[in-house]
Amino acid sequence: MTDSQGDGVGGATAMDLYEKLTAQGDKVRSLKTAKADKAEVDAAIQLLLKLKVDYKGVSGQDYKAGCPPSESAVVSNNGQLGNGAEEDTVDPWNVATNSAKGVDYDKLIVRFGSSKVDQELVDRIEKVSGQKPHHFLRRGIFFSHRDMHQVLDAYEKQKAFYLYTGRGPSSQAMHVGHLIPFIFTKWLQDVFDIPLVIQLTDDEKYLWKDLTLEDCQRFAVENAKDIIACGFDVNKTFIFSDLDYMGSSPEFYRNVVKIQKHVTFNQVKGIFGFTDSDCIGKISFPAIQAAPSFSNSFPQIFKGRKDVQCLIPCAIDQDPYFRMTRDVAPRIGYPKPALLHSTFFPALQGAQTKMSASDANSSIFLTDTPKQIKNKVNKHAFSGGKDTVEEHRQHGGNPDIDVSFMYLTFFMEDDEKLEKIRQDYSSGALLTGELKKMLIETLQPIITAHQEKRKNVTDEMVKQFMTPRSLDFNF
């Protein structure tokens, strides 16, 4: 569910019109109940009918009370555009495209109804934070947002916000792609000096994967160690497992139930593609991922306040959960969460899919040795180079489809050096083998340093991060 499905009448979005329709319907019923003047009732009905026409024109859907515009037709229709053309598949469980360049993110912004992270927003984040924008922002790795300007407006008025991101612990070892939201979230936490909650959806993995509850809980602890190794401030960070926290926090569970009451089965089927054969745990899970978006889900942190806005940095495939959340929020009296969406970290074999924790050769894992990193890059990293050295020297390579170059855009911080590599590779001055060597030399020290930090993460530290408690900050 979303607050935008394209520009509507006078700039109104589908959600704007839906909310006006709902209010107008209530008004018509009230007038009839009060036996108001016939002319007044007729005028209200005429406006209601006009709004219904406007709504269908913007959303492509007939208005139904209790069924907000969900973009669900768009989300569940990942395979096809309206004209029958092939479309990228992007949902919380599947990412695929036929393009060697990867997902078309500009089209995805239109499809999901979000806003582009443009230079104006990047400049504004720099001005408000007083820090040079992270290279993930400068390079468009975090490329889309919802309500980021609103978050910055509030921050400028000394109204703080908090961060929420998460991890689905489906395996003991995380890969480098899993680090992207945590690297960026840490930067946000540092520059804005705000609290952070990190949800480990071990319940989700139990429902979707062939894993035991014990496996999921064990993976959650192991993944927490990798997350802590990213350098988060224990005094400002709460990491929690759904299987543990929801049973011990009445406030969290109450919000889950509030959300569940306001989302219909038809809506979750439309948004997430659930079928009649899916277990009821899957159908009810989206409310659990939505609940951390609301500050009073964490009374130990926010002292019962429900008005602290949430900012969620996440990969774009998680957006369906939060479109649903943003639709529910005003109906249960909470602020809508804002979002910053990242692109996908491509598999070694190419950008047609994202990395998989279940395929050892699709990923560089945080447990890989320098030798394994070298072998994986040399053997499996998809090349944008030509078939022969002579042809490559003459025509150059294509950095837009070359996985080694894509990885460098994530992990090489020097903008000028990265641009020089792009130019040299495109001109043929830099060979594929040389580009792969640069990536290997970039990744090896990053992974080694992470492994050293992780060794220092003790079970006691994990327990400290995962214990519900107050955090250090001022609101």
Tab-separated table of C-alpha atoms in Angstrom:
chain	number	residue	atom	x	y	z
A	1	MET	CA	0.000	0.000	0.000
A	2	THR	CA	1.269	3.403	-0.814
A	3	ASP	CA	0.695	7.089	-0.641
A	4	SER	CA	1.445	7.483	-4.308
A	5	GLN	CA	0.493	5.675	-7.464
A	6	GLY	CA	1.452	8.337	-9.915
A	7	ASP	CA	0.359	11.941	-10.130
A	8	GLY	CA	-3.351	12.425	-9.807
A	9	VAL	CA	-5.824	15.205	-10.236
A	10	GLY	CA	-4.142	18.467	-9.305
A	11	GLY	CA	-1.121	16.483	-8.130
A	12	ALA	CA	-3.225	14.348	-5.758
A	13	THR	CA	-2.041	10.787	-5.340
A	14	ALA	CA	-4.227	7.699	-5.239
A	15	MET	CA	-3.897	7.633	-1.449
A	16	ASP	CA	-4.851	11.314	-1.205
A	17	LEU	CA	-8.006	10.607	-3.205
A	18	TYR	CA	-8.733	7.428	-1.238
A	19	GLU	CA	-8.592	9.335	2.033
A	20	LYS	CA	-10.836	12.099	0.611
A	21	LEU	CA	-13.276	9.455	-0.636
A	22	THR	CA	-13.401	7.766	2.749
A	23	ALA	CA	-14.014	11.082	4.500
A	24	GLN	CA	-16.657	12.079	1.937
A	25	GLY	CA	-18.421	8.729	2.293
A	26	ASP	CA	-18.547	9.265	6.053
A	27	LYS	CA	-19.928	12.747	5.468
A	28	VAL	CA	-22.703	11.464	3.166
A	29	ARG	CA	-23.728	8.858	5.738
A	30	SER	CA	-23.722	11.459	8.511
A	31	LEU	CA	-25.870	13.836	6.480
A	32	LYS	CA	-28.363	11.086	5.689
A	33	THR	CA	-28.474	9.965	9.327
A	34	ALA	CA	-29.044	13.549	10.425
A	35	LYS	CA	-31.745	13.914	7.739
A	36	ALA	CA	-29.982	16.970	6.354
A	37	ASP	CA	-31.400	19.197	3.636
A	38	LYS	CA	-31.816	17.267	0.353
A	39	ALA	CA	-29.746	19.774	-1.624
A	40	GLU	CA	-26.867	19.402	0.823
A	41	VAL	CA	-27.043	15.607	0.631
A	42	ASP	CA	-27.191	15.677	-3.194
A	43	ALA	CA	-24.164	17.993	-3.372
A	44	ALA	CA	-22.195	15.673	-1.082
A	45	ILE	CA	-23.145	12.662	-3.223
A	46	GLN	CA	-22.112	14.456	-6.425
A	47	LEU	CA	-18.701	15.218	-4.927
A	48	LEU	CA	-18.413	11.585	-3.825
A	49	LEU	CA	-19.124	10.376	-7.366
A	50	LYS	CA	-16.607	12.813	-8.838
A	51	LEU	CA	-13.936	11.642	-6.385
A	52	LYS	CA	-14.641	8.023	-7.372
A	53	VAL	CA	-14.058	8.863	-11.041
A	54	ASP	CA	-10.846	10.740	-10.203
A	55	TYR	CA	-9.692	7.867	-8.009
A	56	LYS	CA	-10.174	5.255	-10.729
A	57	GLY	CA	-8.335	7.445	-13.212
A	58	VAL	CA	-5.308	7.698	-10.930
A	59	SER	CA	-5.238	4.241	-9.360
A	60	GLY	CA	-6.761	2.097	-12.103
A	61	GLN	CA	-8.960	0.580	-9.381
A	62	ASP	CA	-12.584	1.018	-8.364
A	63	TYR	CA	-12.980	2.547	-4.929
A	64	LYS	CA	-13.849	0.056	-2.196
A	65	ALA	CA	-14.186	1.132	1.424
A	66	GLY	CA	-11.562	-0.574	3.554
A	67	CYS	CA	-9.384	-1.425	0.534
A	68	PRO	CA	-6.830	1.375	0.073
A	69	PRO	CA	-4.830	1.746	-3.162
A	70	SER	CA	-2.176	-0.840	-2.652
A	71	GLU	CA	-0.062	-0.802	-5.778
A	72	SER	CA	-0.685	-4.490	-5.247
A	73	ALA	CA	-1.677	-4.905	-8.868
A	74	VAL	CA	1.714	-3.495	-9.777
A	75	VAL	CA	3.640	-5.468	-7.188
A	76	SER	CA	1.976	-8.788	-7.886
A	77	ASN	CA	2.197	-8.208	-11.639
A	78	ASN	CA	5.982	-8.219	-11.602
A	79	GLY	CA	6.248	-10.282	-14.757
A	80	GLN	CA	4.347	-8.057	-17.145
A	81	LEU	CA	3.712	-4.440	-17.898
A	82	GLY	CA	0.229	-3.443	-18.895
A	83	ASN	CA	1.152	-3.661	-22.584
A	84	GLY	CA	2.531	-7.219	-22.268
A	85	ALA	CA	6.189	-6.191	-22.219
A	86	GLU	CA	8.500	-8.015	-19.843
A	87	GLU	CA	9.162	-6.301	-16.539
A	88	ASP	CA	11.736	-6.834	-13.817
A	89	THR	CA	10.626	-9.110	-10.984
A	90	VAL	CA	11.124	-7.425	-7.618
A	91	ASP	CA	9.473	-8.602	-4.416
A	92	PRO	CA	10.722	-9.543	-0.935
A	93	TRP	CA	11.638	-13.053	-2.084
A	94	ASN	CA	12.535	-12.770	-5.775
A	95	VAL	CA	14.656	-10.362	-7.790
A	96	ALA	CA	15.276	-11.042	-11.468
A	97	THR	CA	15.762	-9.135	-14.708
A	98	ASN	CA	16.715	-9.961	-18.263
A	99	SER	CA	19.075	-6.999	-18.452
A	100	ALA	CA	22.795	-7.532	-17.883
A	101	LYS	CA	22.846	-4.038	-16.377
A	102	GLY	CA	20.482	-5.205	-13.656
A	103	VAL	CA	17.103	-3.901	-12.532
A	104	ASP	CA	15.870	-0.687	-14.168
A	105	TYR	CA	15.602	1.412	-11.018
A	106	ASP	CA	14.049	4.435	-12.716
A	107	LYS	CA	11.148	2.263	-13.855
A	108	LEU	CA	10.946	0.716	-10.398
A	109	ILE	CA	10.542	4.164	-8.825
A	110	VAL	CA	7.569	4.805	-11.095
A	111	ARG	CA	6.119	1.356	-10.457
A	112	PHE	CA	6.445	1.569	-6.684
A	113	GLY	CA	5.433	5.229	-6.495
A	114	SER	CA	8.486	6.364	-4.543
A	115	SER	CA	10.692	9.424	-5.182
A	116	LYS	CA	14.157	9.590	-6.697
A	117	VAL	CA	17.093	10.534	-4.474
A	118	ASP	CA	18.196	13.465	-6.614
A	119	GLN	CA	21.125	15.833	-6.215
A	120	GLU	CA	18.947	18.340	-4.390
A	121	LEU	CA	18.203	15.782	-1.667
A	122	VAL	CA	21.834	14.667	-1.444
A	123	ASP	CA	22.895	18.305	-1.036
A	124	ARG	CA	20.243	18.852	1.601
A	125	ILE	CA	21.354	15.809	3.607
A	126	GLU	CA	24.872	17.246	3.517
A	127	LYS	CA	23.640	20.648	4.706
A	128	VAL	CA	21.465	19.283	7.525
A	129	SER	CA	23.954	16.665	8.741
A	130	GLY	CA	27.046	18.822	8.295
A	131	GLN	CA	28.827	15.816	6.774
A	132	LYS	CA	29.914	14.881	3.268
A	133	PRO	CA	27.262	12.525	1.882
A	134	HIS	CA	28.123	8.846	2.053
A	135	HIS	CA	29.340	7.458	-1.266
A	136	PHE	CA	26.231	5.240	-1.340
A	137	LEU	CA	24.250	8.477	-1.691
A	138	ARG	CA	26.686	10.180	-4.051
A	139	ARG	CA	26.643	7.212	-6.444
A	140	GLY	CA	22.931	6.479	-6.365
A	141	ILE	CA	23.257	3.187	-4.477
A	142	PHE	CA	20.564	4.553	-2.181
A	143	PHE	CA	18.458	5.832	-5.045
A	144	SER	CA	14.860	6.136	-3.879
A	145	HIS	CA	13.012	7.489	-0.860
A	146	ARG	CA	9.703	8.186	0.788
A	147	ASP	CA	9.324	11.366	2.880
A	148	MET	CA	13.043	11.995	3.425
A	149	HIS	CA	12.482	15.741	3.065
A	150	GLN	CA	9.864	15.546	5.822
A	151	VAL	CA	12.400	13.827	8.124
A	152	LEU	CA	14.948	16.561	7.414
A	153	ASP	CA	12.347	19.309	7.959
A	154	ALA	CA	11.592	17.891	11.392
A	155	TYR	CA	15.272	17.412	12.247
A	156	GLU	CA	15.980	21.052	11.427
A	157	LYS	CA	13.316	21.942	14.002
A	158	GLN	CA	15.134	19.829	16.616
A	159	LYS	CA	12.655	16.967	16.270
A	160	ALA	CA	14.690	13.771	16.265
A	161	PHE	CA	13.836	10.553	14.501
A	162	TYR	CA	15.017	6.982	14.870
A	163	LEU	CA	16.355	4.338	12.500
A	164	TYR	CA	14.993	0.877	11.859
A	165	THR	CA	16.494	-1.784	9.629
A	166	GLY	CA	16.669	-5.551	9.736
A	167	ARG	CA	18.050	-8.872	8.661
A	168	GLY	CA	16.417	-12.209	7.896
A	169	PRO	CA	18.803	-14.768	9.415
A	170	SER	CA	18.557	-17.635	6.921
A	171	SER	CA	22.163	-18.833	7.283
A	172	GLN	CA	25.042	-18.652	9.721
A	173	ALA	CA	27.289	-16.669	7.392
A	174	MET	CA	26.307	-13.339	5.854
A	175	HIS	CA	27.682	-12.155	2.511
A	176	VAL	CA	29.041	-8.755	1.544
A	177	GLY	CA	25.716	-7.692	0.059
A	178	HIS	CA	24.127	-8.018	3.486
A	179	LEU	CA	26.531	-5.378	4.798
A	180	ILE	CA	25.225	-2.590	2.546
A	181	PRO	CA	22.203	-1.470	4.624
A	182	PHE	CA	24.207	-1.785	7.850
A	183	ILE	CA	27.163	0.239	6.562
A	184	PHE	CA	24.794	3.009	5.500
A	185	THR	CA	22.648	2.798	8.632
A	186	LYS	CA	25.753	3.169	10.795
A	187	TRP	CA	26.675	6.307	8.852
A	188	LEU	CA	23.170	7.713	9.408
A	189	GLN	CA	23.343	6.881	13.104
A	190	ASP	CA	26.725	8.576	13.436
A	191	VAL	CA	25.930	11.792	11.546
A	192	PHE	CA	22.472	12.342	13.045
A	193	ASP	CA	23.309	10.905	16.492
A	194	ILE	CA	20.054	8.973	16.834
A	195	PRO	CA	18.869	5.600	18.151
A	196	LEU	CA	18.563	2.494	16.012
A	197	VAL	CA	16.513	-0.689	16.250
A	198	ILE	CA	17.537	-3.763	14.237
A	199	GLN	CA	14.974	-6.506	13.741
A	200	LEU	CA	16.154	-10.098	13.217
A	201	THR	CA	13.212	-11.831	11.546
A	202	ASP	CA	13.985	-15.359	12.687
A	203	ASP	CA	10.237	-16.060	12.722
A	204	GLU	CA	10.003	-15.156	9.029
A	205	LYS	CA	12.809	-17.534	8.104
A	206	TYR	CA	11.150	-20.355	10.012
A	207	LEU	CA	7.908	-19.742	8.099
A	208	TRP	CA	9.515	-19.480	4.654
A	209	LYS	CA	12.517	-21.807	4.842
A	210	ASP	CA	13.037	-25.467	5.639
A	211	LEU	CA	14.684	-24.634	8.959
A	212	THR	CA	13.993	-25.493	12.569
A	213	LEU	CA	13.142	-22.828	15.108
A	214	GLU	CA	16.417	-23.633	16.846
A	215	ASP	CA	18.366	-23.073	13.606
A	216	CYS	CA	16.667	-19.722	13.039
A	217	GLN	CA	17.411	-18.530	16.561
A	218	ARG	CA	21.030	-19.675	16.303
A	219	PHE	CA	21.467	-17.921	12.960
A	220	ALA	CA	19.994	-14.755	14.483
A	221	VAL	CA	22.701	-14.696	17.163
A	222	GLU	CA	25.466	-15.401	14.622
A	223	ASN	CA	24.175	-12.676	12.300
A	224	ALA	CA	23.960	-10.281	15.246
A	225	LYS	CA	27.709	-10.754	15.748
A	226	ASP	CA	28.371	-9.691	12.144
A	227	ILE	CA	26.070	-6.699	12.558
A	228	ILE	CA	27.748	-5.631	15.807
A	229	ALA	CA	31.130	-5.948	14.070
A	230	CYS	CA	30.041	-3.101	11.764
A	231	GLY	CA	30.724	-0.789	14.707
A	232	PHE	CA	27.305	0.224	16.018
A	233	ASP	CA	27.129	2.157	19.269
A	234	VAL	CA	25.742	-0.165	21.968
A	235	ASN	CA	24.404	2.866	23.830
A	236	LYS	CA	22.228	3.841	20.878
A	237	THR	CA	21.399	0.451	19.303
A	238	PHE	CA	18.883	-2.258	20.182
A	239	ILE	CA	19.037	-5.537	18.239
A	240	PHE	CA	16.135	-7.898	18.752
A	241	SER	CA	14.953	-11.315	17.641
A	242	ASP	CA	11.234	-11.513	16.853
A	243	LEU	CA	11.001	-14.933	18.490
A	244	ASP	CA	12.341	-13.457	21.735
A	245	TYR	CA	11.145	-9.862	21.819
A	246	MET	CA	7.511	-10.226	20.808
A	247	GLY	CA	6.871	-12.625	23.666
A	248	SER	CA	8.302	-10.211	26.207
A	249	SER	CA	6.913	-6.901	24.937
A	250	PRO	CA	3.144	-6.403	25.263
A	251	GLU	CA	3.432	-3.002	23.550
A	252	PHE	CA	5.082	-4.521	20.487
A	253	TYR	CA	2.451	-7.247	20.222
A	254	ARG	CA	-0.381	-4.753	20.665
A	255	ASN	CA	0.897	-2.827	17.646
A	256	VAL	CA	1.122	-6.059	15.655
A	257	VAL	CA	-2.552	-6.739	16.431
A	258	LYS	CA	-3.578	-3.166	15.556
A	259	ILE	CA	-1.880	-3.523	12.175
A	260	GLN	CA	-3.403	-6.944	11.567
A	261	LYS	CA	-6.895	-5.568	12.198
A	262	HIS	CA	-6.466	-2.916	9.513
A	263	VAL	CA	-5.152	-5.103	6.684
A	264	THR	CA	-7.454	-7.512	4.863
A	265	PHE	CA	-6.571	-10.922	3.479
A	266	ASN	CA	-7.241	-9.609	-0.038
A	267	GLN	CA	-4.752	-6.823	0.523
A	268	VAL	CA	-1.893	-9.069	1.644
A	269	LYS	CA	-2.660	-11.439	-1.231
A	270	GLY	CA	-2.437	-8.537	-3.631
A	271	ILE	CA	0.711	-7.040	-2.116
A	272	PHE	CA	2.703	-10.197	-1.441
A	273	GLY	CA	1.189	-12.739	-3.814
A	274	PHE	CA	0.095	-15.130	-1.077
A	275	THR	CA	-2.062	-18.063	-2.190
A	276	ASP	CA	-4.669	-20.202	-0.469
A	277	SER	CA	-2.023	-22.854	0.178
A	278	ASP	CA	0.291	-20.523	2.128
A	279	CYS	CA	0.366	-21.067	5.872
A	280	ILE	CA	-1.403	-18.478	8.000
A	281	GLY	CA	1.939	-17.538	9.584
A	282	LYS	CA	3.067	-16.006	6.287
A	283	ILE	CA	-0.162	-14.071	5.923
A	284	SER	CA	0.146	-12.542	9.384
A	285	PHE	CA	3.906	-11.924	9.280
A	286	PRO	CA	3.883	-8.540	7.440
A	287	ALA	CA	2.352	-6.923	10.524
A	288	ILE	CA	5.356	-8.077	12.563
A	289	GLN	CA	7.798	-6.452	10.156
A	290	ALA	CA	5.661	-3.307	10.211
A	291	ALA	CA	5.488	-2.928	14.014
A	292	PRO	CA	9.072	-1.604	14.590
A	293	SER	CA	8.099	1.388	12.417
A	294	PHE	CA	6.196	2.778	15.402
A	295	SER	CA	8.115	4.184	18.351
A	296	ASN	CA	5.790	2.918	21.070
A	297	SER	CA	6.714	-0.639	20.076
A	298	PHE	CA	9.831	0.097	22.157
A	299	PRO	CA	8.608	1.600	25.451
A	300	GLN	CA	11.994	1.026	27.073
A	301	ILE	CA	13.539	3.384	24.496
A	302	PHE	CA	10.854	5.965	23.760
A	303	LYS	CA	9.009	5.960	27.107
A	304	GLY	CA	5.657	5.252	25.479
A	305	ARG	CA	5.846	8.069	22.928
A	306	LYS	CA	4.133	7.212	19.668
A	307	ASP	CA	5.029	10.356	17.721
A	308	VAL	CA	8.746	9.771	17.032
A	309	GLN	CA	9.136	9.297	13.285
A	310	CYS	CA	11.002	6.301	11.919
A	311	LEU	CA	13.428	6.225	8.970
A	312	ILE	CA	14.008	2.824	7.372
A	313	PRO	CA	17.105	2.229	5.214
A	314	CYS	CA	16.513	-0.996	3.282
A	315	ALA	CA	16.799	-2.651	-0.107
A	316	ILE	CA	13.967	-1.773	-2.480
A	317	ASP	CA	12.588	-5.343	-2.409
A	318	GLN	CA	11.391	-4.730	1.164
A	319	ASP	CA	9.256	-1.756	0.122
A	320	PRO	CA	5.956	-3.716	-0.141
A	321	TYR	CA	6.032	-4.238	3.632
A	322	PHE	CA	6.337	-0.541	4.252
A	323	ARG	CA	3.812	0.609	1.670
A	324	MET	CA	1.412	-1.485	3.699
A	325	THR	CA	2.743	0.071	6.912
A	326	ARG	CA	2.440	3.625	5.608
A	327	ASP	CA	-1.171	2.994	4.638
A	328	VAL	CA	-2.068	1.624	8.079
A	329	ALA	CA	-0.169	4.230	10.128
A	330	PRO	CA	-2.616	7.174	9.978
A	331	ARG	CA	-5.561	4.868	10.646
A	332	ILE	CA	-4.068	3.755	13.964
A	333	GLY	CA	-2.810	7.209	14.912
A	334	TYR	CA	0.917	6.888	14.128
A	335	PRO	CA	3.278	8.813	11.805
A	336	LYS	CA	4.152	7.131	8.543
A	337	PRO	CA	7.696	5.743	8.430
A	338	ALA	CA	10.062	7.331	5.917
A	339	LEU	CA	12.300	5.150	3.748
A	340	LEU	CA	15.598	5.187	1.898
A	341	HIS	CA	15.880	2.375	-0.668
A	342	SER	CA	19.088	0.798	-1.909
A	343	THR	CA	19.821	-0.963	-5.156
A	344	PHE	CA	20.634	-4.677	-5.108
A	345	PHE	CA	24.093	-6.079	-4.642
A	346	PRO	CA	24.528	-8.284	-7.717
A	347	ALA	CA	25.518	-11.925	-7.760
A	348	LEU	CA	29.022	-12.685	-8.996
A	349	GLN	CA	27.495	-14.265	-12.091
A	350	GLY	CA	25.825	-10.996	-13.109
A	351	ALA	CA	23.288	-8.350	-12.161
A	352	GLN	CA	20.275	-10.347	-13.363
A	353	THR	CA	19.772	-11.550	-9.780
A	354	LYS	CA	20.821	-10.509	-6.308
A	355	MET	CA	23.257	-12.534	-4.232
A	356	SER	CA	22.014	-15.690	-2.528
A	357	ALA	CA	23.204	-16.946	0.842
A	358	SER	CA	22.378	-20.471	-0.328
A	359	ASP	CA	24.752	-20.423	-3.341
A	360	ALA	CA	28.375	-20.270	-2.177
A	361	ASN	CA	29.657	-19.250	-5.609
A	362	SER	CA	27.174	-16.399	-6.085
A	363	SER	CA	28.564	-14.468	-3.155
A	364	ILE	CA	31.614	-13.260	-1.301
A	365	PHE	CA	30.896	-14.370	2.264
A	366	LEU	CA	32.127	-12.600	5.353
A	367	THR	CA	33.807	-15.885	6.329
A	368	ASP	CA	35.779	-16.226	3.073
A	369	THR	CA	39.572	-16.320	3.219
A	370	PRO	CA	41.693	-14.023	1.019
A	371	LYS	CA	42.370	-17.035	-1.223
A	372	GLN	CA	38.664	-17.846	-1.547
A	373	ILE	CA	37.902	-14.218	-2.404
A	374	LYS	CA	40.576	-14.251	-5.109
A	375	ASN	CA	39.368	-17.526	-6.573
A	376	LYS	CA	35.700	-16.513	-6.573
A	377	VAL	CA	36.341	-13.177	-8.261
A	378	ASN	CA	38.699	-14.626	-10.873
A	379	LYS	CA	36.515	-17.628	-11.647
A	380	HIS	CA	32.939	-16.388	-11.226
A	381	ALA	CA	32.781	-12.582	-11.547
A	382	PHE	CA	30.902	-11.760	-14.743
A	383	SER	CA	33.030	-9.696	-17.118
A	384	GLY	CA	32.076	-6.783	-19.315
A	385	GLY	CA	35.271	-7.209	-21.288
A	386	LYS	CA	35.769	-8.465	-24.799
A	387	ASP	CA	36.711	-12.030	-25.758
A	388	THR	CA	40.329	-11.293	-26.683
A	389	VAL	CA	42.937	-8.833	-25.432
A	390	GLU	CA	43.238	-7.347	-28.927
A	391	GLU	CA	39.495	-6.787	-29.227
A	392	HIS	CA	39.329	-5.356	-25.690
A	393	ARG	CA	42.201	-2.942	-26.359
A	394	GLN	CA	40.452	-1.797	-29.517
A	395	HIS	CA	36.837	-1.511	-28.338
A	396	GLY	CA	37.074	-1.404	-24.533
A	397	GLY	CA	34.871	-3.091	-21.947
A	398	ASN	CA	31.436	-2.275	-20.586
A	399	PRO	CA	31.632	-1.280	-16.897
A	400	ASP	CA	27.839	-1.102	-16.660
A	401	ILE	CA	27.560	-4.903	-16.854
A	402	ASP	CA	30.931	-5.827	-15.338
A	403	VAL	CA	30.437	-7.256	-11.837
A	404	SER	CA	33.948	-6.361	-10.651
A	405	PHE	CA	33.316	-2.711	-11.484
A	406	MET	CA	29.864	-2.852	-9.885
A	407	TYR	CA	31.404	-4.165	-6.675
A	408	LEU	CA	33.977	-1.385	-6.687
A	409	THR	CA	31.161	1.183	-6.818
A	410	PHE	CA	30.030	-0.215	-3.447
A	411	PHE	CA	33.415	-0.609	-1.753
A	412	MET	CA	35.892	1.862	-3.283
A	413	GLU	CA	35.416	5.184	-1.525
A	414	ASP	CA	37.599	7.357	-3.800
A	415	ASP	CA	35.318	8.895	-6.442
A	416	GLU	CA	38.147	10.094	-8.680
A	417	LYS	CA	39.900	6.729	-8.649
A	418	LEU	CA	36.661	4.931	-9.455
A	419	GLU	CA	35.945	7.257	-12.378
A	420	LYS	CA	39.482	6.724	-13.722
A	421	ILE	CA	38.893	2.959	-13.606
A	422	ARG	CA	35.615	3.396	-15.476
A	423	GLN	CA	37.279	5.444	-18.203
A	424	ASP	CA	40.270	3.123	-18.531
A	425	TYR	CA	38.099	0.027	-18.721
A	426	SER	CA	35.746	1.625	-21.242
A	427	SER	CA	38.675	2.700	-23.444
A	428	GLY	CA	40.434	-0.668	-23.287
A	429	ALA	CA	43.446	0.655	-21.392
A	430	LEU	CA	42.450	-1.538	-18.421
A	431	LEU	CA	41.971	-5.276	-18.958
A	432	THR	CA	39.406	-7.488	-17.214
A	433	GLY	CA	42.110	-9.357	-15.306
A	434	GLU	CA	43.528	-6.070	-14.042
A	435	LEU	CA	40.072	-4.886	-12.980
A	436	LYS	CA	39.464	-8.130	-11.096
A	437	LYS	CA	42.814	-7.732	-9.368
A	438	MET	CA	41.758	-4.252	-8.187
A	439	LEU	CA	38.528	-5.677	-6.766
A	440	ILE	CA	40.365	-8.505	-5.007
A	441	GLU	CA	42.811	-6.022	-3.473
A	442	THR	CA	39.874	-3.865	-2.332
A	443	LEU	CA	37.762	-6.671	-0.851
A	444	GLN	CA	40.430	-8.730	0.901
A	445	PRO	CA	41.379	-6.121	3.540
A	446	ILE	CA	37.716	-5.163	4.114
A	447	ILE	CA	36.692	-8.778	4.776
A	448	THR	CA	39.796	-9.493	6.855
A	449	ALA	CA	39.180	-6.404	8.998
A	450	HIS	CA	35.559	-7.424	9.489
A	451	GLN	CA	36.608	-10.900	10.577
A	452	GLU	CA	39.006	-9.436	13.138
A	453	LYS	CA	36.286	-7.201	14.559
A	454	ARG	CA	33.841	-10.106	14.689
A	455	LYS	CA	36.317	-12.193	16.697
A	456	ASN	CA	36.107	-9.547	19.406
A	457	VAL	CA	32.314	-9.730	19.606
A	458	THR	CA	31.585	-11.859	22.658
A	459	ASP	CA	28.347	-13.571	23.686
A	460	GLU	CA	28.137	-11.036	26.490
A	461	MET	CA	28.248	-8.176	23.956
A	462	VAL	CA	25.488	-9.813	21.939
A	463	LYS	CA	23.399	-10.133	25.075
A	464	GLN	CA	23.983	-6.470	25.878
A	465	PHE	CA	22.838	-5.316	22.420
A	466	MET	CA	19.810	-7.631	22.529
A	467	THR	CA	18.604	-6.776	26.038
A	468	PRO	CA	15.609	-4.384	26.068
A	469	ARG	CA	16.837	-1.227	27.779
A	470	SER	CA	16.905	2.548	27.572
A	471	LEU	CA	19.280	4.142	25.072
A	472	ASP	CA	21.346	7.343	25.219
A	473	PHE	CA	19.780	10.188	23.260
A	474	ASN	CA	17.779	13.349	23.750
A	475	PHE	CA	14.359	14.043	22.276
